[in-house]
C-alpha cells in the first residue's frame, strides 16, 4: 500500500514534469521557426511560416496540467510552504495536534474545491463550452485535469492525516524522500 | 467604519491561520471562503472553482516554471563552484578586496536563481570558509552575504516580480526592466559601503592579497562565468528589446542552460531529472499560492473591502509618502515570519486598490514592494536570510542580524532614494518599445 501510494504521487510529479517539458519544447520550436523565417526573409527567400497556431493557449492549458498534477507530489515532498516558526517552539504533542488540525482544514478545503471544480467541469461539458482563441479547446478537458489534480492532493493529505493519527509518523514529512 | 473592523478581523484570522501552521495557499483560500460566506451573497464554491481555474490558465504565468527551471539547471552545474575563482581576480585591488566577491557573486547568482535563500546558501557555502581562512573580518563576511543575497528578489529574472506581475496584471517585461537600475544601485551601495568600511578599518582586511594578473589572465580565470553572464544578458536583453516575451525568452533560457551544463560536463540523467523535479515542486507550490491569492482577491472585491479601505485612506488625507511609510512598517512586520512571495500576494489582494487610489504607480509600487520585502528578509531579530546563514555557519542569529544591520540600513536608504527619485525605477521601462 505504502509503495503504491508513493508511486502514485511520483506519477503525478512525472505528469507535471512532462507538461513542463512540452511547454519548453513547444516554445523553443516556435522561437526557432520564427528566427528561421526572419533569416529567410532577410536572405530574400519566402518564409516557411511554420507557426503553431494557438501555442500560447496550449501552453497556458499545459501549465494548468503542470500545476495541478504536481500538487500532490509537492505535498508529499514537503514542498508547500507554511509558517513553522511558532510550531517549532511547541512541545512534540502539541505540534502533532496542530499538524492534525492543519491537515483537517486542508482536507476540507481541498474536498470542497474538488467538488465544485467537478461541477464546473460538468457544466462546461454539458454546455459544450469552448475556449476563445485560434484553436477552440473544449473547456472540460483542462477543467477535468484540475479536478484530478485536486483529488490527487486530497489522497496525499488523507494519507498524511492517517499516518499521523495512527502514529506511523511523529511529524509531517518525517519520511519525505528527497529526490 | 464597520468595514475597518471587518478587515481587521479578517487580517487577524489570516495571521492566526498562518501562524498555526496551515499552508499558505490553504490559509488564503480559507479566508477567501470565510469573507465570501459572511460578507457577500456570492456562491462560495462557484467562485472558488472559477478563480482556481482562471488563475492557473495563463501564458504569462508560464514564465514562472521556465525561469525556475533555468535556475535549477544552472544551480546544479559547476557554476557555483567557479563563481569565487571567477570573480576574485577582478576585485583584488579594490578597497575591501575579496569581500566584493560576495556582492558580485550574489548579484550574478541572483539573476540566475531569483530566490534569496538559495543565493545566500550557494554563495555562502563557498565564500564563508574561503574568506574566513584568509582572515577577513567575520562581521563583514556575514553582513555582505546576508545583504547581497536579498538581491535575488530584485535582479531580473525575478520570480517574485513574476508573481507580482501576474497577481496585479502588470506587464512582467516592464517589471523586469524596472528592476534593473534599482538592482545595480543596491549593488553599488553595498560595494561603496564595503570600500568605505575597509578604508576606515584596515585591519579587517588581510594585506598582500592582490595577485598581479594581466587582463587576459583574469579573463581566463573567469571564463567559466562568461557563458552564463551572456545567457542572462541575452534573456534580459531580448525582453528589453521586445524581441521575445518573458515566457519565450525563459523557455529558450532553459534550453540554453541545459546546453551550457552539458558542455561544462555536469549534465547527466540524474541532474536533468532532479532539476526538473525541483522545478515541479517550486512551481506547483507558487502556483498554488497564486490560486489562493487570486481567489482571495476576487472574494475581497465582492465584499467591497479594498474599495472601502481606499475611500477611508482618502478621507485621512495622507500624503503618499506617509502611506508608504505606514506600509513599509507593516511589510517589515509581516516579513518577520512570512516569506517574500506570501507578503506580495497578500498585498496585492487588499492593499493595491488603496495604493492606486493614493495616486501611486503600480509598476513603481512593485519594485518598492520587492525592495521592502528584501529588507524584511534580514530584519533583526528574525528574517529568512538570517536563518539560512545561521544554518550555514552555526553562528548566533543575533550576531548575524547585527552584522547585517548596515545592509538593512542601506536597503532602507535605497527605498528612500527610489521614493525621492522615482525615475530610477520608471526610466528604463519608459524607454521600452510599445
CSV table of C-alpha atoms in Angstrom, one decimal, chain B residues 70 108 111-112 156-157 180 225-241 243 249 256:
chain,number,residue,atom,x,y,z
B,70,UNK,CA,16.7,27.7,-15.8
B,108,UNK,CA,25.2,37.2,-10.7
B,111,UNK,CA,20.0,36.8,-11.7
B,112,UNK,CA,20.0,33.1,-12.2
B,156,UNK,CA,15.7,40.1,-13.1
B,157,UNK,CA,14.6,37.4,-14.0
B,180,UNK,CA,17.5,46.6,-13.4
B,225,UNK,CA,31.3,32.5,-15.8
B,226,UNK,CA,31.2,34.2,-19.2
B,227,UNK,CA,28.7,32.0,-21.0
B,228,UNK,CA,26.3,32.3,-18.0
B,229,UNK,CA,26.6,36.0,-18.0
B,230,UNK,CA,25.9,36.1,-21.7
B,231,UNK,CA,22.9,33.9,-21.2
B,232,UNK,CA,21.5,36.2,-18.6
B,233,UNK,CA,22.2,39.3,-20.6
B,234,UNK,CA,20.6,37.6,-23.7
B,235,UNK,CA,17.5,36.7,-21.7
B,236,UNK,CA,17.0,40.2,-20.2
B,237,UNK,CA,18.1,41.9,-23.4
B,238,UNK,CA,15.6,40.1,-25.6
B,239,UNK,CA,12.8,41.0,-23.2
B,240,UNK,CA,14.0,44.7,-23.0
B,241,UNK,CA,14.3,44.9,-26.8
B,243,UNK,CA,12.3,40.5,-29.3
B,249,UNK,CA,13.0,34.0,-23.5
B,256,UNK,CA,20.5,27.1,-23.4
